[in-house]
Tab-separated table of C-alpha atoms in Angstrom:
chain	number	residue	atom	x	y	z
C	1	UNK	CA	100.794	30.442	128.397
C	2	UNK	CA	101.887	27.292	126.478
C	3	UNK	CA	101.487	28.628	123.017
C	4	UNK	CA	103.631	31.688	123.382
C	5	UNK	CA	106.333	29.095	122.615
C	6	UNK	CA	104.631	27.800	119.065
C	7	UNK	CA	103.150	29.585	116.520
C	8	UNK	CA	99.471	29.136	117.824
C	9	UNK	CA	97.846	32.042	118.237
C	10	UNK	CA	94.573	34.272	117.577
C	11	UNK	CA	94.709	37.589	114.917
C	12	UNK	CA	92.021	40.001	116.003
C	13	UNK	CA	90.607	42.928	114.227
C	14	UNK	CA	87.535	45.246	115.710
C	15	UNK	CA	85.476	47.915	114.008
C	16	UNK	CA	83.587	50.530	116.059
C	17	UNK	CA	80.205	52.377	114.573
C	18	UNK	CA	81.761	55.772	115.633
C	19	UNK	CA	83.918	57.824	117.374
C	20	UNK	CA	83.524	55.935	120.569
C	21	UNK	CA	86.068	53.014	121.473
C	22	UNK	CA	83.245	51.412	122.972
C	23	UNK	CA	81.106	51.229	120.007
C	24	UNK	CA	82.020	47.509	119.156
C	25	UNK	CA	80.681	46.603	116.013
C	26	UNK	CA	82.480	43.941	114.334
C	27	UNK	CA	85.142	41.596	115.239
C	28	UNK	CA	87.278	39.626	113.000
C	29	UNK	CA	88.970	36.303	114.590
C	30	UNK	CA	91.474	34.595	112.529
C	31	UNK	CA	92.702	31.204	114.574
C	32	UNK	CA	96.505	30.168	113.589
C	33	UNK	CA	97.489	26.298	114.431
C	34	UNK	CA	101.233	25.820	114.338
C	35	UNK	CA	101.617	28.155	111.470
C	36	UNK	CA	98.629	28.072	109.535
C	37	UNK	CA	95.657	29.372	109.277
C	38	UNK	CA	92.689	27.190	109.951
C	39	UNK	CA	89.745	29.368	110.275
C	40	UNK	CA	88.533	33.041	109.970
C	41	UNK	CA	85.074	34.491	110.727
C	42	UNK	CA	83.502	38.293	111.263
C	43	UNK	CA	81.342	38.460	114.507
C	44	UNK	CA	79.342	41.371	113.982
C	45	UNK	CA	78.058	42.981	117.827
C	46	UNK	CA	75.439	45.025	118.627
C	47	UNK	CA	77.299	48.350	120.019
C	48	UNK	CA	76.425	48.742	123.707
C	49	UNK	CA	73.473	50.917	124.380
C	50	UNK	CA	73.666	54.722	124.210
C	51	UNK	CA	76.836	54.124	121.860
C	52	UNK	CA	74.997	52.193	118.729
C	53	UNK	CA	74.550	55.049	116.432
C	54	UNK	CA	76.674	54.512	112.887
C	55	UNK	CA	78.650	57.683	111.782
C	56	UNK	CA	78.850	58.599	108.012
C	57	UNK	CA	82.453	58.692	108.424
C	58	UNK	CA	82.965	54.646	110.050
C	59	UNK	CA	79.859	53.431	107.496
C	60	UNK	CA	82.204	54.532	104.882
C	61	UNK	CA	85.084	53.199	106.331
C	62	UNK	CA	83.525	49.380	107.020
C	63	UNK	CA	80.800	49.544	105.387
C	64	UNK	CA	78.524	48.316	108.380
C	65	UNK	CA	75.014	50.133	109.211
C	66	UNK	CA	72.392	49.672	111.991
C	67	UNK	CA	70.490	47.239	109.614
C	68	UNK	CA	73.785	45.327	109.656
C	69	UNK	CA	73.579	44.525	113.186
C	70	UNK	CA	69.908	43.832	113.948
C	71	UNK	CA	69.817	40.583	115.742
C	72	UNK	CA	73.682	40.315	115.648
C	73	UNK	CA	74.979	39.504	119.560
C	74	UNK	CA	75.644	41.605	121.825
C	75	UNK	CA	79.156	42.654	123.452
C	76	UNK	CA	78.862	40.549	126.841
C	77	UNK	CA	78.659	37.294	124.424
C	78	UNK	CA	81.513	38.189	122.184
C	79	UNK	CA	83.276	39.390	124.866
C	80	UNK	CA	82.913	36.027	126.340
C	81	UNK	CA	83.980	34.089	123.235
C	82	UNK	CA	86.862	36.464	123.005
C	83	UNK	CA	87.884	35.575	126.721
C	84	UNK	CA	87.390	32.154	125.582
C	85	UNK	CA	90.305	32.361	122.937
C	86	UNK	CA	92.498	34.782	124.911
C	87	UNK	CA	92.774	32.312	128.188
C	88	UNK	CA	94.168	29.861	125.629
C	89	UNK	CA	95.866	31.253	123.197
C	90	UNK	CA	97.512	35.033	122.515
C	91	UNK	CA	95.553	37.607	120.671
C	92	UNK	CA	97.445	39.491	118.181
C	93	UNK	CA	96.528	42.308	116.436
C	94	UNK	CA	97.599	44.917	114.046
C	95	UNK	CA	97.411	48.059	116.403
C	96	UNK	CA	96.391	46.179	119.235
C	97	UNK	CA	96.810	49.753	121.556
C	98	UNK	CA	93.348	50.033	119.702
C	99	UNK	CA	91.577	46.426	119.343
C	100	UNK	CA	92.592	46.232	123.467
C	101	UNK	CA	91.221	49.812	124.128
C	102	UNK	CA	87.957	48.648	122.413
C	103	UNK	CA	87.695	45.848	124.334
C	104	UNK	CA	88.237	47.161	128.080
C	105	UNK	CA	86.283	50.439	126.775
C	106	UNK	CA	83.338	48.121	126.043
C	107	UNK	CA	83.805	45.986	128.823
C	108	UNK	CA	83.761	49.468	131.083
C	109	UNK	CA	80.323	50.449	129.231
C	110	UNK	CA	78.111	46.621	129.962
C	111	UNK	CA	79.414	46.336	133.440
C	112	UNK	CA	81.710	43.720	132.479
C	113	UNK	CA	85.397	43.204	133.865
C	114	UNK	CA	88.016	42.882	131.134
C	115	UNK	CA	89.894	39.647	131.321
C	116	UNK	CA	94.311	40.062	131.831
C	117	UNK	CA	94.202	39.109	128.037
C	118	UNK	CA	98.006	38.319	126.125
C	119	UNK	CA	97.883	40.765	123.466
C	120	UNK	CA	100.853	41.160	120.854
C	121	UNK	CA	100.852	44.160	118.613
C	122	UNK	CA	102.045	43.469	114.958
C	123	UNK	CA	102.307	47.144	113.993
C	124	UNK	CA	105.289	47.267	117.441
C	125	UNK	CA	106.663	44.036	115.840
C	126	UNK	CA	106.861	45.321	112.177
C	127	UNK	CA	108.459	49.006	113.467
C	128	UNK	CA	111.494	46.683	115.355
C	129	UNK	CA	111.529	44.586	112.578
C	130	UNK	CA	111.725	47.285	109.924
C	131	UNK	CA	113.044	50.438	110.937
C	132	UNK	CA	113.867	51.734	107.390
C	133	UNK	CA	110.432	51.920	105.994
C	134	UNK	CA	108.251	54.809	105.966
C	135	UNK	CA	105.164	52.948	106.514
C	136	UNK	CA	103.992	50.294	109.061
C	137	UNK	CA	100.145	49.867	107.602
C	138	UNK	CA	98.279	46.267	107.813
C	139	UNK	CA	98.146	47.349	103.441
C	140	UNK	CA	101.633	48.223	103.529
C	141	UNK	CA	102.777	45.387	105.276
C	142	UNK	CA	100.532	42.622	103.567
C	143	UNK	CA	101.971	44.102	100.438
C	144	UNK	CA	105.570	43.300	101.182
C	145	UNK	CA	105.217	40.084	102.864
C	146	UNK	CA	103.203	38.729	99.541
C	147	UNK	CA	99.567	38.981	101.867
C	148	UNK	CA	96.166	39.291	99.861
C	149	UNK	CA	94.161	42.006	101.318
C	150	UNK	CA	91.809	43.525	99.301
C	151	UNK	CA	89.051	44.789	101.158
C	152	UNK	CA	90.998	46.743	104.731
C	153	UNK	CA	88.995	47.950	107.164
C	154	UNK	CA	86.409	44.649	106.432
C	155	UNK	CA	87.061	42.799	110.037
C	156	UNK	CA	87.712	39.210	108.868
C	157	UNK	CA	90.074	40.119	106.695
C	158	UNK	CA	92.004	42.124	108.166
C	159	UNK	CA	92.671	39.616	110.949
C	160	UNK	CA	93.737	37.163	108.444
C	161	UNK	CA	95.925	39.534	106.725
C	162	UNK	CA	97.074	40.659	110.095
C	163	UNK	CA	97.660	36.657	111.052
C	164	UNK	CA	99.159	35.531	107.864
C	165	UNK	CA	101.805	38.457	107.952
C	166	UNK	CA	102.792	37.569	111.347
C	167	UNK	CA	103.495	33.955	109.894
C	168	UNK	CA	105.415	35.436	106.895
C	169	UNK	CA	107.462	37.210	109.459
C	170	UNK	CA	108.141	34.302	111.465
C	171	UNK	CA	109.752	32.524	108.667
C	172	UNK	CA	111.369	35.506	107.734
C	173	UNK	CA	112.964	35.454	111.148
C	174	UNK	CA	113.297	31.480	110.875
C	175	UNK	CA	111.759	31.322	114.454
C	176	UNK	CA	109.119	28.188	116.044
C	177	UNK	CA	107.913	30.593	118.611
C	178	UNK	CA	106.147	33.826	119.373
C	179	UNK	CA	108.450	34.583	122.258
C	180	UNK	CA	111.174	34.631	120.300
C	181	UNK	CA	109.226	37.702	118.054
C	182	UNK	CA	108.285	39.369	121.878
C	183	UNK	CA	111.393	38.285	123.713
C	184	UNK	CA	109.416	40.792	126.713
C	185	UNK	CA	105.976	38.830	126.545
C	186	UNK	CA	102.740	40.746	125.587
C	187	UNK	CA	100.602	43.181	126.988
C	188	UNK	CA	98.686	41.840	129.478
C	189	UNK	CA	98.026	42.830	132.623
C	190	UNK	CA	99.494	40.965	135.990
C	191	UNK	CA	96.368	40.710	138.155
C	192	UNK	CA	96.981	43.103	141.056
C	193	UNK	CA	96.868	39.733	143.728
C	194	UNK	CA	99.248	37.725	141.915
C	195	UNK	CA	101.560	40.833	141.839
C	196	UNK	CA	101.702	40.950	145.391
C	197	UNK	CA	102.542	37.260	145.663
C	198	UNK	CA	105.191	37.301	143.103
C	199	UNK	CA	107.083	40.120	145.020
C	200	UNK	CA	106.271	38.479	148.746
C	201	UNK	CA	108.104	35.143	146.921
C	202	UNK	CA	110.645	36.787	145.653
C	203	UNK	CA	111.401	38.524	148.689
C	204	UNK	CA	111.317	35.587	151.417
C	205	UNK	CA	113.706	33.538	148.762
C	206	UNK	CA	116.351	32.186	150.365
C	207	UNK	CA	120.201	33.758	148.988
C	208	UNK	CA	122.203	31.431	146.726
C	209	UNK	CA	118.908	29.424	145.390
C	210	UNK	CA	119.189	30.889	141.687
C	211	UNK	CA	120.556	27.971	140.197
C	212	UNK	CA	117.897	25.320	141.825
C	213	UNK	CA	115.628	27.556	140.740
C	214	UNK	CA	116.313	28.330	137.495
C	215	UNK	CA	116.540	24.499	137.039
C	216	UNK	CA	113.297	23.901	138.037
C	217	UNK	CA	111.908	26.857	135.891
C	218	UNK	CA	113.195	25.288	132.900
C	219	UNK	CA	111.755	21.676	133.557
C	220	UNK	CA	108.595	23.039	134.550
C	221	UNK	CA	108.186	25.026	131.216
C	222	UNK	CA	108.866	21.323	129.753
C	223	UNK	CA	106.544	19.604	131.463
C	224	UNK	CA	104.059	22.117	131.282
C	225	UNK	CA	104.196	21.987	127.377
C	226	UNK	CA	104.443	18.622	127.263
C	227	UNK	CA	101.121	18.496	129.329
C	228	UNK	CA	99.128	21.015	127.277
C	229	UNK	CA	95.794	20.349	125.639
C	230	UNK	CA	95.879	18.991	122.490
C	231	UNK	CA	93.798	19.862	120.061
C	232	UNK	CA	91.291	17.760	120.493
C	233	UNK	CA	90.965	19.014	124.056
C	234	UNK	CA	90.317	22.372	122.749
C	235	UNK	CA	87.767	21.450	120.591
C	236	UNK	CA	85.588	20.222	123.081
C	237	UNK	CA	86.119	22.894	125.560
C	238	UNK	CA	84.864	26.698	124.985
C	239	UNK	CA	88.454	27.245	123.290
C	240	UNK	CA	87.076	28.457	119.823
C	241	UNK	CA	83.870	30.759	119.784
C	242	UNK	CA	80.654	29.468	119.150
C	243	UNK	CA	80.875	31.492	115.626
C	244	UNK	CA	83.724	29.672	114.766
C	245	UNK	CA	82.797	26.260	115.624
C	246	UNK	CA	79.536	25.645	113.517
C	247	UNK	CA	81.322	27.873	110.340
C	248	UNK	CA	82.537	26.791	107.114
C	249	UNK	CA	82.627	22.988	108.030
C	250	UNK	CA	80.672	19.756	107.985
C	251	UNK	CA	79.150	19.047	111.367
C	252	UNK	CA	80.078	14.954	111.008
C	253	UNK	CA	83.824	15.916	110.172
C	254	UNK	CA	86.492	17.221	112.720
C	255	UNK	CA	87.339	21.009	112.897
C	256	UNK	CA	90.803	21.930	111.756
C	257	UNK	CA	91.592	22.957	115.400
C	258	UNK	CA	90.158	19.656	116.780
C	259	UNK	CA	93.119	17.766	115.236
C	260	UNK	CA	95.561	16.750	117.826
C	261	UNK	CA	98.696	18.345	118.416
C	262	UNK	CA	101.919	17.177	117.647
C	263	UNK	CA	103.594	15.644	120.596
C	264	UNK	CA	106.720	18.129	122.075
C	265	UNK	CA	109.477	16.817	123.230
C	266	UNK	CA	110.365	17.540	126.693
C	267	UNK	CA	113.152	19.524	126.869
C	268	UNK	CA	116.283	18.268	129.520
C	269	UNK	CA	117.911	21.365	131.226
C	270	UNK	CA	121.039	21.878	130.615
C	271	UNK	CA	124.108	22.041	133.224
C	272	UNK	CA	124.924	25.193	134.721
C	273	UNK	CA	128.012	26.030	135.759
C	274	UNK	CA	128.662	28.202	138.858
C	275	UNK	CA	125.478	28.553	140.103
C	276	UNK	CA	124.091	30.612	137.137
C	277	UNK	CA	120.637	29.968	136.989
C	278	UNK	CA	120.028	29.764	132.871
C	279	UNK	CA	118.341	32.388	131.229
C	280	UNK	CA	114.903	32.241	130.948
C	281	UNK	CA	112.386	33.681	127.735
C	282	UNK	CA	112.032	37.715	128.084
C	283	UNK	CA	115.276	38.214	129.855
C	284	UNK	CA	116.955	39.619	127.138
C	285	UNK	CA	115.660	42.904	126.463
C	286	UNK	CA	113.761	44.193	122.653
C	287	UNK	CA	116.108	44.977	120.417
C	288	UNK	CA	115.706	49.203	120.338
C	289	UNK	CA	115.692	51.278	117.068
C	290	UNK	CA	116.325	54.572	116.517
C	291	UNK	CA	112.943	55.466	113.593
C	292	UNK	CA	112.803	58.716	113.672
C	293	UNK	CA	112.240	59.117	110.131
C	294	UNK	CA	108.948	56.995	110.379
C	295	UNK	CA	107.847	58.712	113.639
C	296	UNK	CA	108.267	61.975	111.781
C	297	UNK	CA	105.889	60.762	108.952
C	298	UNK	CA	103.424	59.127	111.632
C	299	UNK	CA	103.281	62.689	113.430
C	300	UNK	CA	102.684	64.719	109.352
C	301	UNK	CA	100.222	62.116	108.790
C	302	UNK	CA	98.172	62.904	112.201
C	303	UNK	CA	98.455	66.947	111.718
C	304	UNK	CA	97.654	66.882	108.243
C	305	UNK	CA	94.853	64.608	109.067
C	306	UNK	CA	93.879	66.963	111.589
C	307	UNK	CA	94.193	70.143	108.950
C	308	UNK	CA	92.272	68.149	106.763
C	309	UNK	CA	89.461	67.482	109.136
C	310	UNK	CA	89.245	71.093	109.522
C	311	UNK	CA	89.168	71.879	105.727
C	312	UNK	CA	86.316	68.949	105.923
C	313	UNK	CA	84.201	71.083	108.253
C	314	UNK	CA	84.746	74.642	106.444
C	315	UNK	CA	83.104	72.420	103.470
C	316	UNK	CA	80.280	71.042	105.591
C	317	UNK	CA	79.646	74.855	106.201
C	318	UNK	CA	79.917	75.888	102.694
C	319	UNK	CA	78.150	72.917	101.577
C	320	UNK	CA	75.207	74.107	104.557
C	321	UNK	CA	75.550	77.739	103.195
C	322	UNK	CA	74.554	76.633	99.178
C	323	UNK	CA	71.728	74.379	100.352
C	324	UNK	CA	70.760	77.523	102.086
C	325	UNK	CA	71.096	80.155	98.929
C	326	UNK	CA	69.678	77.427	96.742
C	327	UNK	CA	66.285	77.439	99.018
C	328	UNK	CA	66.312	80.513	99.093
C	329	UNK	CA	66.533	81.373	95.365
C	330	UNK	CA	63.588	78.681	94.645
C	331	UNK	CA	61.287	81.001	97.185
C	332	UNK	CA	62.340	83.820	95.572
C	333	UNK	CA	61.458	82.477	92.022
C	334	UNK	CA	64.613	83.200	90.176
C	335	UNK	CA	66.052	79.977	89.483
C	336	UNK	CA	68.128	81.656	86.904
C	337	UNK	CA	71.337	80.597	89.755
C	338	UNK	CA	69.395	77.505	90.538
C	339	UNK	CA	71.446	75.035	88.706
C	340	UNK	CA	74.690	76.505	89.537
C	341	UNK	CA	74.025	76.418	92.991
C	342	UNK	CA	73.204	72.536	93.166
C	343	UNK	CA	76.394	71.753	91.271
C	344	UNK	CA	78.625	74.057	93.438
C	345	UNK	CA	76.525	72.808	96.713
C	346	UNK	CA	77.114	68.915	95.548
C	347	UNK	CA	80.977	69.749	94.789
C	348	UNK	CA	81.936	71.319	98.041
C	349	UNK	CA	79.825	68.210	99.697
C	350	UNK	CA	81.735	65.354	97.717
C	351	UNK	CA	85.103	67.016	98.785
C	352	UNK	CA	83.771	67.618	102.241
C	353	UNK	CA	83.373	63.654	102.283
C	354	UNK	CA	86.618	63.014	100.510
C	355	UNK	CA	88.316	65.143	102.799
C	356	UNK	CA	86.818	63.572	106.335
C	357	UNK	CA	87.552	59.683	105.401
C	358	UNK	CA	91.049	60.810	104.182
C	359	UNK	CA	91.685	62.366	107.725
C	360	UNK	CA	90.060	60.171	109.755
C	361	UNK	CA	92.190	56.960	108.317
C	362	UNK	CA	95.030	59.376	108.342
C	363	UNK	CA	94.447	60.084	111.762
C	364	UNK	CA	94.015	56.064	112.808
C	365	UNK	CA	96.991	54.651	110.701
């Protein structure tokens, strides 16, 4: 892929109405031109069949209901406008373990096939990048890279928080290209057929060719950049979702990802001495850190969350139980209790809620 060596890429973020990866509900897109963001905009979905009921716990989380999504697309068409971005450019997301699972989990429920997508994971980036802190949140990490993100868990912007971070870190770094960030590529998935060919290749490869063919690597990498689509190609092709093409801009002006491209350079290889083919991008391996500090904290976080969820449903049962004796003291007629009861009943219920949407982002982070 031609943009894993610039800074063009796609920032994903996607919202599910419950429990169920599957349960697609919004996706955020956030499209990065050679450092910049150009354009954002929140797709909301229709969650597939069977799957498009709205917990209490993800309304409060995004905010999204069933009204929300009346009329909104459904998955096969974002998932096609998603495709649509990924066969041109890298999709990166904050968690992308998650965003990916949602969108093969989907895929899996509409009969769909899920497309060998790049995906790059900030949150794997930012835990190389910064072993020392205890923290590795899309809020945490927009706050110390000087990000604007005041409404997480909203899809739109969290993938331009998530994109705009990336770009901080970049310059932090003082790097041009994503695969100098992912030296090992991203997580996509070799197609089972071109796996076999690859090996069969390698295999029947004559002994002592190395050097030619490192050569040839390297000048095909140039010409292949130098040949890539320029903007303007992408404009008029289905590179940017329909969502994003007719937002935010005046149909009689170009988009900000229909200007053209800067030209590249080709690149010349350089001489290699005894036969040593040169190294290519992803042969040197990811740096590895030793974090267990911030895995401990990850792992407190998830089994407090989980004690918490349990202290959730003992109120759900208490709450249940005073709803019960309040009933029960109105049939009877004494409502001396009465108002004690509702107060005690609406108590336990507000910490009940409290206590849930604590665990449950505990839980996710």
């Amino acid at each position: 892929m031609s943009s894993f060596s610039s800074l063009d890429f796609v920032a994903v973020d996607m919202e599910t109405a419950n429990a169920q990866r599957a349960s697609v509900c919004a996706v955020g897109v956030a499209l990065v031109r050679a450092g910049e963001v150009v354009a954002t905009e929140k797709i909301l979905v229709q969650p597939p069949t069977g799957l498009d009921s709205f917990s209490a716990l993800n309304r409060g989380i995004h905010g999204i209901c069933a009204e929300d999504v009346k009329g909104a697309p459904a998955w096969d068409e974002v998932a096609g406008q998603l495709e649509a971005l990924g066969s041109q450019l890298p999709l990166v997301a904050h968690n992308a373990a998650f965003d990916r699972g949602a969108y093969e989990a989907a895929c899996a429920e509409t009969g769909r096939a899920a497309q060998p997508i790049e995906w790059l994971d900030l949150l794997e980036l930012a835990r190389r990048l910064r072993p020392d802190s205890r923290q590795h949140t899309l809020p945490v990490l927009a706050e110390a890279y000087g990000v604007t993100l005041e409404n997480h868990h909203d899809a739109e912007q969290d993938a331009r928080a998530c994109a705009e971070v990336l770009v901080e870190i970049a310059k932090e770094q003082g790097v041009q290209r994503l695969g100098e960030l992912w030296p090992q590529g991203g997580q996509a998935e070799t197609p089972a057929g071109a796996a076999v060919e690859a090996e069969v290749a390698e295999a029947e490869a004559p002994a002592g060719s190395g050097a030619a063919e490192g050569g040839q690597a390297v000048e095909a990498e140039a010409q292949a950049e130098t040949a890539a689509p320029t903007g303007q190609d992408r404009g008029n092709s289905a590179f940017t979702p329909s969502a994003l093409r007719r937002s935010r801009f005046n149909d009689d002006g170009p988009r900000p990802w229909e200007q053209p491209a800067p030209p590249r350079e080709a690149r010349t290889p350089a001489p290699h001495g005894n036969g040593a083919a040169p190294q290519q991008r992803g042969d040197a391996p990811a740096p590895q850190h030793q974090d267990r500090t911030s895995e401990g904290v990850r792992v407190a976080k998830k089994f407090g969350g989980a004690v918490m969820m349990l202290v959730a449903l003992f109120g759900v049962m208490m709450t249940a139980a005073g709803v019960g004796q309040v009933v029960e003291d109105l049939t009877s007629g004494d409502s001396s209790d009465v108002a004690l009861g509702v107060g005690m009943t609406a108590v336990f219920a507000l910490i009940s809620i409290w206590l849930a949407t604590t665990a449950l982002r505990w839980m996710r982070d």
